[in-house]
mmCIF file of C-alpha atoms and ligand atoms in Angstrom:
data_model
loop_
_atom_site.group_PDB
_atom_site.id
_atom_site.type_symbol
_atom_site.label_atom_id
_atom_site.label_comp_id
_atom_site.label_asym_id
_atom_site.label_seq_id
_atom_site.Cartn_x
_atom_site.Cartn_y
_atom_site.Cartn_z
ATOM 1 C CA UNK A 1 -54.246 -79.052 -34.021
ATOM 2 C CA UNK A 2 -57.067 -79.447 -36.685
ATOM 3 C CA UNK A 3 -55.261 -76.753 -39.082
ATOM 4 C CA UNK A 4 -56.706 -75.006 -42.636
ATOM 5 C CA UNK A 5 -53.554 -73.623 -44.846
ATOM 6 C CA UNK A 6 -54.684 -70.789 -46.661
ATOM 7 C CA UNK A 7 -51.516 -70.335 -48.850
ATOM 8 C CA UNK A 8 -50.340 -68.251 -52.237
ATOM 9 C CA UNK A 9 -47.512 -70.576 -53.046
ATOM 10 C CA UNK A 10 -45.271 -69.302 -53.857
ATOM 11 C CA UNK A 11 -41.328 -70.537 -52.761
ATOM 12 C CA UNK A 12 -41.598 -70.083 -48.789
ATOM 13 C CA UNK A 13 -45.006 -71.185 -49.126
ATOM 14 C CA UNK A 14 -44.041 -74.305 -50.285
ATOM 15 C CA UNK A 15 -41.340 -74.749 -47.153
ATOM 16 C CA UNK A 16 -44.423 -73.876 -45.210
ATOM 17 C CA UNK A 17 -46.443 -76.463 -46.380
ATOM 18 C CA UNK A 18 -43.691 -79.419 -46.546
ATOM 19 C CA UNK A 19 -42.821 -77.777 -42.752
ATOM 20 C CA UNK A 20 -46.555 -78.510 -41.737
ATOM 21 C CA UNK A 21 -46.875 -81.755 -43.687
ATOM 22 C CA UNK A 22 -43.862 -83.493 -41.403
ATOM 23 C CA UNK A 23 -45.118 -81.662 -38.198
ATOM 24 C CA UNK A 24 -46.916 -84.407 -36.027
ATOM 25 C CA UNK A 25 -49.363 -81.610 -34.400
ATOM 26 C CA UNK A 26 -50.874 -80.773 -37.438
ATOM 27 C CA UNK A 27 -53.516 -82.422 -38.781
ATOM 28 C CA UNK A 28 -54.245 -80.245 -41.930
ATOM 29 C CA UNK A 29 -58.257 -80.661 -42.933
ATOM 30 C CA UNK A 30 -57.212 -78.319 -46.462
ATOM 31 C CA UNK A 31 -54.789 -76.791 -48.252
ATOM 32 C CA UNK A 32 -57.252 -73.469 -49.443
ATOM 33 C CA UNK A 33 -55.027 -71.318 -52.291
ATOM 34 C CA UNK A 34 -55.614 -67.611 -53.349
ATOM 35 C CA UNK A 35 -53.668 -65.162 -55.910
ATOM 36 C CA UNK A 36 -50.924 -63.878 -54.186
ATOM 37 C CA UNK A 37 -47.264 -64.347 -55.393
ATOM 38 C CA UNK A 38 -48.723 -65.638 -58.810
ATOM 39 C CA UNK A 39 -52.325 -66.550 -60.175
ATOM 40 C CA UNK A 40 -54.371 -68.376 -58.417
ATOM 41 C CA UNK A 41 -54.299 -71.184 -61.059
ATOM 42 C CA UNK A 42 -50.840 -71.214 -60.399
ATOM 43 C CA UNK A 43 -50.563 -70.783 -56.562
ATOM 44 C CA UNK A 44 -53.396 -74.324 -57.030
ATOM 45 C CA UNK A 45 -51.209 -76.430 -59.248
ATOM 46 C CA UNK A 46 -48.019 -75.335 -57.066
ATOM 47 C CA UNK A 47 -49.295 -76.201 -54.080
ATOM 48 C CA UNK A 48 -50.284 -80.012 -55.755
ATOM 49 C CA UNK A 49 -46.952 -80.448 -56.717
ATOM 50 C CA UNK A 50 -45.902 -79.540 -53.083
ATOM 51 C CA UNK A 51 -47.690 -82.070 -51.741
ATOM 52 C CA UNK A 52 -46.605 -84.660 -54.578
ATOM 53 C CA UNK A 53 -42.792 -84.096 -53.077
ATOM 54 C CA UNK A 54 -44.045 -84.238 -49.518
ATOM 55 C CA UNK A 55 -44.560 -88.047 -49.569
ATOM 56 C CA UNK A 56 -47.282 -88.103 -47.394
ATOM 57 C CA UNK A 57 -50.154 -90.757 -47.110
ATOM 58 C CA UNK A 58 -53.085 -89.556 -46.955
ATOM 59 C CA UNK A 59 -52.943 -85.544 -48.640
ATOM 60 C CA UNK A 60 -55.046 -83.322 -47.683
ATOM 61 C CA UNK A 61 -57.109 -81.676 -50.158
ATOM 62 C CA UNK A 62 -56.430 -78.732 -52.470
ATOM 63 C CA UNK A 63 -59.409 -76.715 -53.194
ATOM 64 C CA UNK A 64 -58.873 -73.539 -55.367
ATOM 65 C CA UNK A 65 -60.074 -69.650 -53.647
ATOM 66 C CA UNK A 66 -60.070 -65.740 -54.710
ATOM 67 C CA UNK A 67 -58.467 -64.880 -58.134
ATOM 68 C CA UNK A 68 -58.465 -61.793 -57.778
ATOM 69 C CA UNK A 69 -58.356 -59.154 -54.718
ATOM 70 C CA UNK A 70 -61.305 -57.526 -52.995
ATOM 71 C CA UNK A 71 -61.290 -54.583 -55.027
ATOM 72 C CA UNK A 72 -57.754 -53.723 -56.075
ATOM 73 C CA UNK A 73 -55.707 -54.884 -59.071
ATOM 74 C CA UNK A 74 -53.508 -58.066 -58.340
ATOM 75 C CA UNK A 75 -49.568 -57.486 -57.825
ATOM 76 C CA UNK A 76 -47.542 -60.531 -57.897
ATOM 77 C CA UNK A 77 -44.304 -61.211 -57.430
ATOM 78 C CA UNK A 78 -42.944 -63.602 -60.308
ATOM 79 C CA UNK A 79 -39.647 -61.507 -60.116
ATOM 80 C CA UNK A 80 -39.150 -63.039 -56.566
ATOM 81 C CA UNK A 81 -40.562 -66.782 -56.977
ATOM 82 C CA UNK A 82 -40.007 -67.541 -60.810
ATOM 83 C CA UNK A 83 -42.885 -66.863 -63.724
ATOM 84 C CA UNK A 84 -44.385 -70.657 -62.229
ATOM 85 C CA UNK A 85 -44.337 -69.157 -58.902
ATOM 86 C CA UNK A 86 -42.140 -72.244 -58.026
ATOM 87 C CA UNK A 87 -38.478 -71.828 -58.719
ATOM 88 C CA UNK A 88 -39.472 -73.227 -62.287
ATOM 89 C CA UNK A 89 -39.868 -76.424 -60.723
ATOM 90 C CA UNK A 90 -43.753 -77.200 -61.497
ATOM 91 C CA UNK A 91 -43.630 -80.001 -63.508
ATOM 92 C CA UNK A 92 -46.725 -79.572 -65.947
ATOM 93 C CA UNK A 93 -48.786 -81.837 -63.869
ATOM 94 C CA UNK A 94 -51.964 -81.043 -63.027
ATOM 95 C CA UNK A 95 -54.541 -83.000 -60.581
ATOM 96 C CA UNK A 96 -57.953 -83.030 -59.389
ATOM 97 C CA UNK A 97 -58.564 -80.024 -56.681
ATOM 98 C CA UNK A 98 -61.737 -78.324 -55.856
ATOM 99 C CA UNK A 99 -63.545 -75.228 -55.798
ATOM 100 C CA UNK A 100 -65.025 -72.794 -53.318
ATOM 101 C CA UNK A 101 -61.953 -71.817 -50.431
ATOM 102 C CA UNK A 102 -64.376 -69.399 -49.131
ATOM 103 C CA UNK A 103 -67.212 -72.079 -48.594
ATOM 104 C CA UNK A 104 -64.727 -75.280 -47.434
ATOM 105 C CA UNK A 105 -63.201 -73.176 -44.726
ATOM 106 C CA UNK A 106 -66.682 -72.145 -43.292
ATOM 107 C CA UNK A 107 -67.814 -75.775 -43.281
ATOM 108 C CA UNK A 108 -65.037 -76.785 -41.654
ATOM 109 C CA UNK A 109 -65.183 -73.976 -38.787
ATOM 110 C CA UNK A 110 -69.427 -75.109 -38.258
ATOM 111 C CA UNK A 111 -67.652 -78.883 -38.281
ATOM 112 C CA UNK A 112 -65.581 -77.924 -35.532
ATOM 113 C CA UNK A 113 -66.246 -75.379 -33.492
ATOM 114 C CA UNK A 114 -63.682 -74.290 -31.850
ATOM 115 C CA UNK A 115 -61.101 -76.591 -33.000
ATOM 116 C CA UNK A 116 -59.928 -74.988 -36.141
ATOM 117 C CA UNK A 117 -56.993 -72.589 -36.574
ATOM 118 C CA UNK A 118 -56.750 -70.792 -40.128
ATOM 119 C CA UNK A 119 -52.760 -70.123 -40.825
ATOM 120 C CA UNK A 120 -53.341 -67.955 -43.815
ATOM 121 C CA UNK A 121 -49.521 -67.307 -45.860
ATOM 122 C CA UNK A 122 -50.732 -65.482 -48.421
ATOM 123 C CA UNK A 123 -53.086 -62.121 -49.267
ATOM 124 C CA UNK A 124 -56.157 -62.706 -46.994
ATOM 125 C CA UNK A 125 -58.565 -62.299 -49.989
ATOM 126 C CA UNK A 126 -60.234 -65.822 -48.961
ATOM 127 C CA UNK A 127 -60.267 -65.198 -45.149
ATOM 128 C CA UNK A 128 -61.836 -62.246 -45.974
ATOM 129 C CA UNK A 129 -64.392 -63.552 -48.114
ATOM 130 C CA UNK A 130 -65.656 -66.184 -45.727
ATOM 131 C CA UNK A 131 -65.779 -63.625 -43.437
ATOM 132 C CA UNK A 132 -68.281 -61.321 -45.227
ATOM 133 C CA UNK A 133 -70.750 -64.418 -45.951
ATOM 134 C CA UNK A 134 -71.186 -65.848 -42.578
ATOM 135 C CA UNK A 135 -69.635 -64.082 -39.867
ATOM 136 C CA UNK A 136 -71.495 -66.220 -37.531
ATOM 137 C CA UNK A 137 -69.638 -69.832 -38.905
ATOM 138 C CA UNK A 138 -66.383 -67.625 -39.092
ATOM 139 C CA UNK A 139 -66.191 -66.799 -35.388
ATOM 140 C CA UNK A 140 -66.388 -70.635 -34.664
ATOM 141 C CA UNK A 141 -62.800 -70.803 -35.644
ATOM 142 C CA UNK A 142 -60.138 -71.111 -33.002
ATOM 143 C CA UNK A 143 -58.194 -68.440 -34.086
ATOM 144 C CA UNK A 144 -56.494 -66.938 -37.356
ATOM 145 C CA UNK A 145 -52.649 -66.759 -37.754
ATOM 146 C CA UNK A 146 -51.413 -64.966 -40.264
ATOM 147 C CA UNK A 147 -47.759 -63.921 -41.671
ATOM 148 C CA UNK A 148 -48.229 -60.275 -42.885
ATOM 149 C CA UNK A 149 -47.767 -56.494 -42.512
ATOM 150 C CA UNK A 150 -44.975 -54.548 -41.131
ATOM 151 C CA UNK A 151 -44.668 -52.482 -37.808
ATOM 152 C CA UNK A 152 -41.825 -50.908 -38.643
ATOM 153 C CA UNK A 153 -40.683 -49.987 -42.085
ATOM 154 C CA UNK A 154 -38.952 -50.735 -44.468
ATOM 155 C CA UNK A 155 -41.263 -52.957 -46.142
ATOM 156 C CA UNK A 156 -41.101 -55.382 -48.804
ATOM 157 C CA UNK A 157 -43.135 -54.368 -51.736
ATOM 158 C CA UNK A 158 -43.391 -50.841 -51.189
ATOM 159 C CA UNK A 159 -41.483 -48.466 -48.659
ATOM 160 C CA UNK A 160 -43.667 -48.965 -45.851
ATOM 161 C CA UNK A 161 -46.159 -52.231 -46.680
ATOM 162 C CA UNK A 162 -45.815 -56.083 -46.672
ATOM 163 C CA UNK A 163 -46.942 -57.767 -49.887
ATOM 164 C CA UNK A 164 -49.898 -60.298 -48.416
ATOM 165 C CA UNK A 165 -51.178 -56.986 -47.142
ATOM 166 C CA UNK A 166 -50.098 -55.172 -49.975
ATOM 167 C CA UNK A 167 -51.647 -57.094 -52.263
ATOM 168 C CA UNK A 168 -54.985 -57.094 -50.869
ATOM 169 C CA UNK A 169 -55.361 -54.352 -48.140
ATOM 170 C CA UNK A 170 -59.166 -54.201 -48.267
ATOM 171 C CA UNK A 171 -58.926 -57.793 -47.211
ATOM 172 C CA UNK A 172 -56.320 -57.403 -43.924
ATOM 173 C CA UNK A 173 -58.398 -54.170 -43.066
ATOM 174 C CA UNK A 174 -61.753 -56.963 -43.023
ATOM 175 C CA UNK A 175 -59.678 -59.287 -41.132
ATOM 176 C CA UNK A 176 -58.201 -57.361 -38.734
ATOM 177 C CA UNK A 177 -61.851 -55.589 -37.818
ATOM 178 C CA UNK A 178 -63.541 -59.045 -37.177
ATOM 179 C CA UNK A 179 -63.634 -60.121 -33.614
ATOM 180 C CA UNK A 180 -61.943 -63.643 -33.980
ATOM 181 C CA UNK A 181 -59.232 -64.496 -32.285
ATOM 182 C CA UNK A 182 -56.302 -63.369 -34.410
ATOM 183 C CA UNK A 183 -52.496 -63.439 -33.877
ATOM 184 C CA UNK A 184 -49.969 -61.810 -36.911
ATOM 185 C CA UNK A 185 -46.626 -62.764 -37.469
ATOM 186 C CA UNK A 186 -44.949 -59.691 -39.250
ATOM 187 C CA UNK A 187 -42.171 -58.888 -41.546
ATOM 188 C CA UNK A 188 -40.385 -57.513 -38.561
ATOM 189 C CA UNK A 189 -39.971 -60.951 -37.108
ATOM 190 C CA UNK A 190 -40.196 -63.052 -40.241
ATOM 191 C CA UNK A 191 -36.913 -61.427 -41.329
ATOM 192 C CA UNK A 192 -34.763 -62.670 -39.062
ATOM 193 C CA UNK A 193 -35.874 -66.053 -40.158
ATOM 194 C CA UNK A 194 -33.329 -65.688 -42.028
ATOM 195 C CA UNK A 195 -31.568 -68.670 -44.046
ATOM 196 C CA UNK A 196 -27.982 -68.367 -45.931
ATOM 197 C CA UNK A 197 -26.529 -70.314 -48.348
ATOM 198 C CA UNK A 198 -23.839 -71.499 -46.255
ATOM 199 C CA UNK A 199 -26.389 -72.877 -43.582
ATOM 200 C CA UNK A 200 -28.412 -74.871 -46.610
ATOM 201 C CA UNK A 201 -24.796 -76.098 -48.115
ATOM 202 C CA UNK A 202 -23.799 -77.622 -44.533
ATOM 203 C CA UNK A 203 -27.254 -79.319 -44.496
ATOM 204 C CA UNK A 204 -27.524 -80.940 -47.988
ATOM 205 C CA UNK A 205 -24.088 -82.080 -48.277
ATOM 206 C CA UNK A 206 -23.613 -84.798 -50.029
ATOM 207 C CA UNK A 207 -27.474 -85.625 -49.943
ATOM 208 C CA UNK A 208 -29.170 -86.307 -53.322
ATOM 209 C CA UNK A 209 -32.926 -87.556 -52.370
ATOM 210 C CA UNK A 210 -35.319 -85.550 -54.228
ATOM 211 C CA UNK A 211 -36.714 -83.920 -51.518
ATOM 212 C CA UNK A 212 -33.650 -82.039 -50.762
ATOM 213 C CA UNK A 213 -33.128 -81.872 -55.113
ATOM 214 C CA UNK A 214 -36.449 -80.030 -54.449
ATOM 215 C CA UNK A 215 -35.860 -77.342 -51.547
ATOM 216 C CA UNK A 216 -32.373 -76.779 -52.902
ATOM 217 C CA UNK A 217 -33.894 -76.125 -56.336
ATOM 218 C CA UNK A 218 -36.276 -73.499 -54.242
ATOM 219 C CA UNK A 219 -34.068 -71.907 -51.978
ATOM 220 C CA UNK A 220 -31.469 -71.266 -54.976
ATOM 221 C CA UNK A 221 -34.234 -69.217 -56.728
ATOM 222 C CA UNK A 222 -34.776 -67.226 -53.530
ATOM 223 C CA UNK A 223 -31.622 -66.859 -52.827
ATOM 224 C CA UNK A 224 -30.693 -65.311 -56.562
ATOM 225 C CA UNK A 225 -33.236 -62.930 -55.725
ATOM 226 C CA UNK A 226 -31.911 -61.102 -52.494
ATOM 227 C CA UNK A 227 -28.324 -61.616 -53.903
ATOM 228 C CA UNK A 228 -29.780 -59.492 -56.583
ATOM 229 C CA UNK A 229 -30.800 -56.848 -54.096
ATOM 230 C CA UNK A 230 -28.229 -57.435 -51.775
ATOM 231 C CA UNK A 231 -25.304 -58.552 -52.631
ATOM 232 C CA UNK A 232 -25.187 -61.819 -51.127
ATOM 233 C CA UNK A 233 -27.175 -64.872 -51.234
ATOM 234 C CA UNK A 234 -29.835 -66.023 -48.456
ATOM 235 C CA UNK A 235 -33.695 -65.553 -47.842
ATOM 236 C CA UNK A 236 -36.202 -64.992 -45.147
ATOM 237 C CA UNK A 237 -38.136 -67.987 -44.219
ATOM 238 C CA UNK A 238 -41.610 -65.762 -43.838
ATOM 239 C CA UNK A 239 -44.293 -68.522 -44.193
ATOM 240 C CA UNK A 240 -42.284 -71.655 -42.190
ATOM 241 C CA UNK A 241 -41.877 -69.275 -39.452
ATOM 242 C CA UNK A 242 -45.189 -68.257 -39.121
ATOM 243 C CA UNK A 243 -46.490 -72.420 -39.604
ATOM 244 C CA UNK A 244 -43.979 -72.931 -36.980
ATOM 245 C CA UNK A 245 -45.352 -70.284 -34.196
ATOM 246 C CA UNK A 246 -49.081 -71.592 -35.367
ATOM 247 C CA UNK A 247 -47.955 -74.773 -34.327
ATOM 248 C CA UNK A 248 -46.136 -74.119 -31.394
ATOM 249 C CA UNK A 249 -47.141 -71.101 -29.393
ATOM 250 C CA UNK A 250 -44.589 -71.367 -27.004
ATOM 251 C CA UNK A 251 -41.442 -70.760 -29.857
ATOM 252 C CA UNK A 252 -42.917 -67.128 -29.421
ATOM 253 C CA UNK A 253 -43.167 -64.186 -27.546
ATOM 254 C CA UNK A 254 -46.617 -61.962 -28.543
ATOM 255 C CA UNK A 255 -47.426 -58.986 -27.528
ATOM 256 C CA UNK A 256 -51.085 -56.922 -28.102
ATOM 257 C CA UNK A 257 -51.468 -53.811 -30.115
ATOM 258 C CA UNK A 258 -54.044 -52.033 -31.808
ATOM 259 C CA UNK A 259 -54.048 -51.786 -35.553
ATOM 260 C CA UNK A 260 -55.669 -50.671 -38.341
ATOM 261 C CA UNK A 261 -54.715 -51.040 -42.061
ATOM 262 C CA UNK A 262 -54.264 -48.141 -45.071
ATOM 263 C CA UNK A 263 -56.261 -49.269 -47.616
ATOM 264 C CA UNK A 264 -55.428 -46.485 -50.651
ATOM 265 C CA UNK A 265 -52.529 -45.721 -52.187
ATOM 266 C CA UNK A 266 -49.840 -47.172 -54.118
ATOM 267 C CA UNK A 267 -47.321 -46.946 -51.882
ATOM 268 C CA UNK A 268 -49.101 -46.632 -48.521
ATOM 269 C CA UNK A 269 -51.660 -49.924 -49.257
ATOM 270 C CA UNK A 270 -52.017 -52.282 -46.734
ATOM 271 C CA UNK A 271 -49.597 -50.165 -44.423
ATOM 272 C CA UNK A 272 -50.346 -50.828 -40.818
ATOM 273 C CA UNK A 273 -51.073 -47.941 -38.912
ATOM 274 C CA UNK A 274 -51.230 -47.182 -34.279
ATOM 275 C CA UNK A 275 -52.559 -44.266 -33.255
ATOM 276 C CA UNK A 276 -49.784 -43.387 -30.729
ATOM 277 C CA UNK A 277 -51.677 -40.300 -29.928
ATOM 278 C CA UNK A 278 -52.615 -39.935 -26.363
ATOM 279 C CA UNK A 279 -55.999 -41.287 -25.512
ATOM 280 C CA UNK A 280 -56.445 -41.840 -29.196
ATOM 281 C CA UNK A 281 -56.714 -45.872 -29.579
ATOM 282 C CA UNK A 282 -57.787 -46.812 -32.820
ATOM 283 C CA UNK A 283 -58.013 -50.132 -34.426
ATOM 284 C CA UNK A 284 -58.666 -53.465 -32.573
ATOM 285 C CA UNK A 285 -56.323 -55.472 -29.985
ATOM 286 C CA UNK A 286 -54.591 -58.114 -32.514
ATOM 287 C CA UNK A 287 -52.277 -60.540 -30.953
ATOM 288 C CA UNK A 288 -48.487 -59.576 -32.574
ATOM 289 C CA UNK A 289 -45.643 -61.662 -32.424
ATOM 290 C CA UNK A 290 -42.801 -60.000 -31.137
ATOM 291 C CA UNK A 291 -39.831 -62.677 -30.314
ATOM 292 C CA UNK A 292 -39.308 -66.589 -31.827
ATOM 293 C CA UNK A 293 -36.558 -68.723 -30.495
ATOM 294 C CA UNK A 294 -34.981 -68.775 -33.768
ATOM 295 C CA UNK A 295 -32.141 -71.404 -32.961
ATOM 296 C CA UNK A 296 -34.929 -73.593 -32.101
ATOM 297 C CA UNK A 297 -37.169 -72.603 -35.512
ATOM 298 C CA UNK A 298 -34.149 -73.858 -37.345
ATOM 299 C CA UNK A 299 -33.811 -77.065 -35.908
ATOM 300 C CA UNK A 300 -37.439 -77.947 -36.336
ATOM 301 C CA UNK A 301 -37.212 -76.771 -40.187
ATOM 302 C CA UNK A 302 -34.175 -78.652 -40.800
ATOM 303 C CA UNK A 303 -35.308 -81.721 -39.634
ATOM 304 C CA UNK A 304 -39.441 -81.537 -41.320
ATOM 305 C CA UNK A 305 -38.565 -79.863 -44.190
ATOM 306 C CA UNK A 306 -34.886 -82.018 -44.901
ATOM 307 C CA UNK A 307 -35.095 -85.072 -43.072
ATOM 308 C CA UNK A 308 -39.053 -85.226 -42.374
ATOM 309 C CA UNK A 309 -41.584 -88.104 -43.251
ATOM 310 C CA UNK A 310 -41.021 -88.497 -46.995
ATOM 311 C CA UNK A 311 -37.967 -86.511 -47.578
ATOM 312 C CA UNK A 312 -35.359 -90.120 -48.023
ATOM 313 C CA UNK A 313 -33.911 -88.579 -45.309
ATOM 314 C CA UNK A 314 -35.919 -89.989 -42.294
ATOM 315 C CA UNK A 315 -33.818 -90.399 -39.270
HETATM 316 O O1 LIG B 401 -44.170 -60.623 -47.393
HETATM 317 C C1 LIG B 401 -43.924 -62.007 -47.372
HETATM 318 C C2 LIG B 401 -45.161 -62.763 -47.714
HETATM 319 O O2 LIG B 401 -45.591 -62.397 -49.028
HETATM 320 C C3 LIG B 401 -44.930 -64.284 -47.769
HETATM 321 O O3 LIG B 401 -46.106 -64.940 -47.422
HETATM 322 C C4 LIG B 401 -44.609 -64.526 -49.215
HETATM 323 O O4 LIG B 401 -44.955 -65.846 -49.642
HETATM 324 C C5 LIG B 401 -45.534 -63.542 -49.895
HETATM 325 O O5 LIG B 401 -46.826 -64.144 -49.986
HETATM 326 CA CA1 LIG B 402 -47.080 -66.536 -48.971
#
């Protein structure tokens, strides 16, 4: 699956990516970053230190998108990922990436028609944007996946929205209008990805490559976080789920629904609203995610993300 990873990393980002780097049916033609958790100069360098840990021969390229959202003022989420946006472990190192998401991931849709399925992880301010300047090269992509918005509240950044949503709802309204293909993975299923310390203790003991230095450094952050809210310590593997499903359909179970996005609002932006009113379907059919095989998601993670090409770990 010729694959474009359009990513705000960001901690489960960066399981995303080292999930997709170690999964053989990927074959990842960019890494395309946007503002999402952090700045988009951050979210750039943090996803070139990703692939630095992912060991992998031939990288695909970084190339640097949106800053900023379509119209409203960025939110991040530093409080959740660490002021680097990587569990403070960026390492100061900077290398070449380019510029121009927006105009990489319509080349890449007009140099394979057909073939090319956008998993966008963060705010869809790129997807978006390429959107609005050629609609026509857009539609040539297979299909967009995205992890974002929530059916039911609560949600995660205000009472009743997601953050990639959140963040920029102008952008998921866009997206969710346009008539490509487009499956979304929400917060509903996303959190019951759900990852405890006690499962990531059993799988690193005793191991001391850097690789597993690296997602144990991650996953410690994260888990600080909801033990701050909650009392104990685990996180929600939103991002690897969603690369997972992307990758393999047939984890899920997906269901269609029309939607359509609140746009205004501090609390209520980027809330996703059906019209349950008789007769009264608003919003277009958008492929939804409903069920994963879970035990299954877990197995795959463990072994691409742990034990995967580059980790020291290779079985
Ligand atoms: O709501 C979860 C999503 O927002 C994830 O993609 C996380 O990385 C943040 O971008
Ligand atoms: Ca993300």
């Amino acid at each position: 699956m010729r694959l474009i990873i359009d990513t705000d990393p960001g901690i489960d980002d960066a399981l995303a990516l080292l999930y997709a780097l170690a999964s053989p049916e990927a074959r990842i033609e960019a890494i395309t970053t946007v503002a999402g958790n952090v700045n988009a100069v951050k979210t750039t360098r943090n996803a070139q230190h990703v692939l630095r840990h992912a060991g992998v021969a031939n990288p695909p390229p970084v190339i640097r998108g949106c800053g900023e959202p379509l119209r409203r003022q960025p939110v991040y989420a530093e409080h959740v990922h660490g002021e680097d946006g990587l569990a403070g472990q960026w390492d100061g190192g900077e290398h070449a990436y380019g510029e121009g998401a927006v105009d990489e991931i319509l080349r890449l849709a007009r140099a394979y028609p057909g073939e090319i399925t956008l998993l966008a992880l963060g705010p869809l301010t790129n997807v978006a944007c390429a959107l609005a300047a050629d609609a026509a090269a857009f539609a040539l992509l297979r299909e967009v996946v995205v992890m974002g918005g929530v059916l039911q509240p609560p949600g995660n950044i205000t009472p009743v929205a997601e953050f990639n949503f959140h963040a920029d709802p102008h952008a998921a309204r866009d997206v969710l209008r346009s008539p490509v293909p487009l499956t979304i993975v929400p917060l509903d299923l996303t959190r019951q990805a759900l990852l405890s310390r006690e499962m990531l203790d059993a799988w690193l003991e005793g191991c001391a490559a850097p690789r597993a230095r690296f997602v144990a450094a991650l996953c410690h952050q994260y888990f600080r976080f909801y033990a701050s809210m909650h009392g104990r310590e685990f996180c929600y593997l939103h991002d690897p789920l969603a690369t997972a499903i992307a990758l393999e359909p047939a984890l899920a179970v997906t269901g269609t629904l029309r939607l359509e996005i609140e746009t205004e609002g501090e609390m209520a932006a980027g809330m996703v609203v059906r019209d349950l009113r008789p007769g009264r379907q608003t919003g277009r059919e958008v492929r939804v995610v409903r069920e994963c095989r879970m035990a299954e998601f877990f197995e795959r993670f463990r072994a691409r993300v742990l034990n995967g090409p580059g980790s020291g770990r290779e079985e």
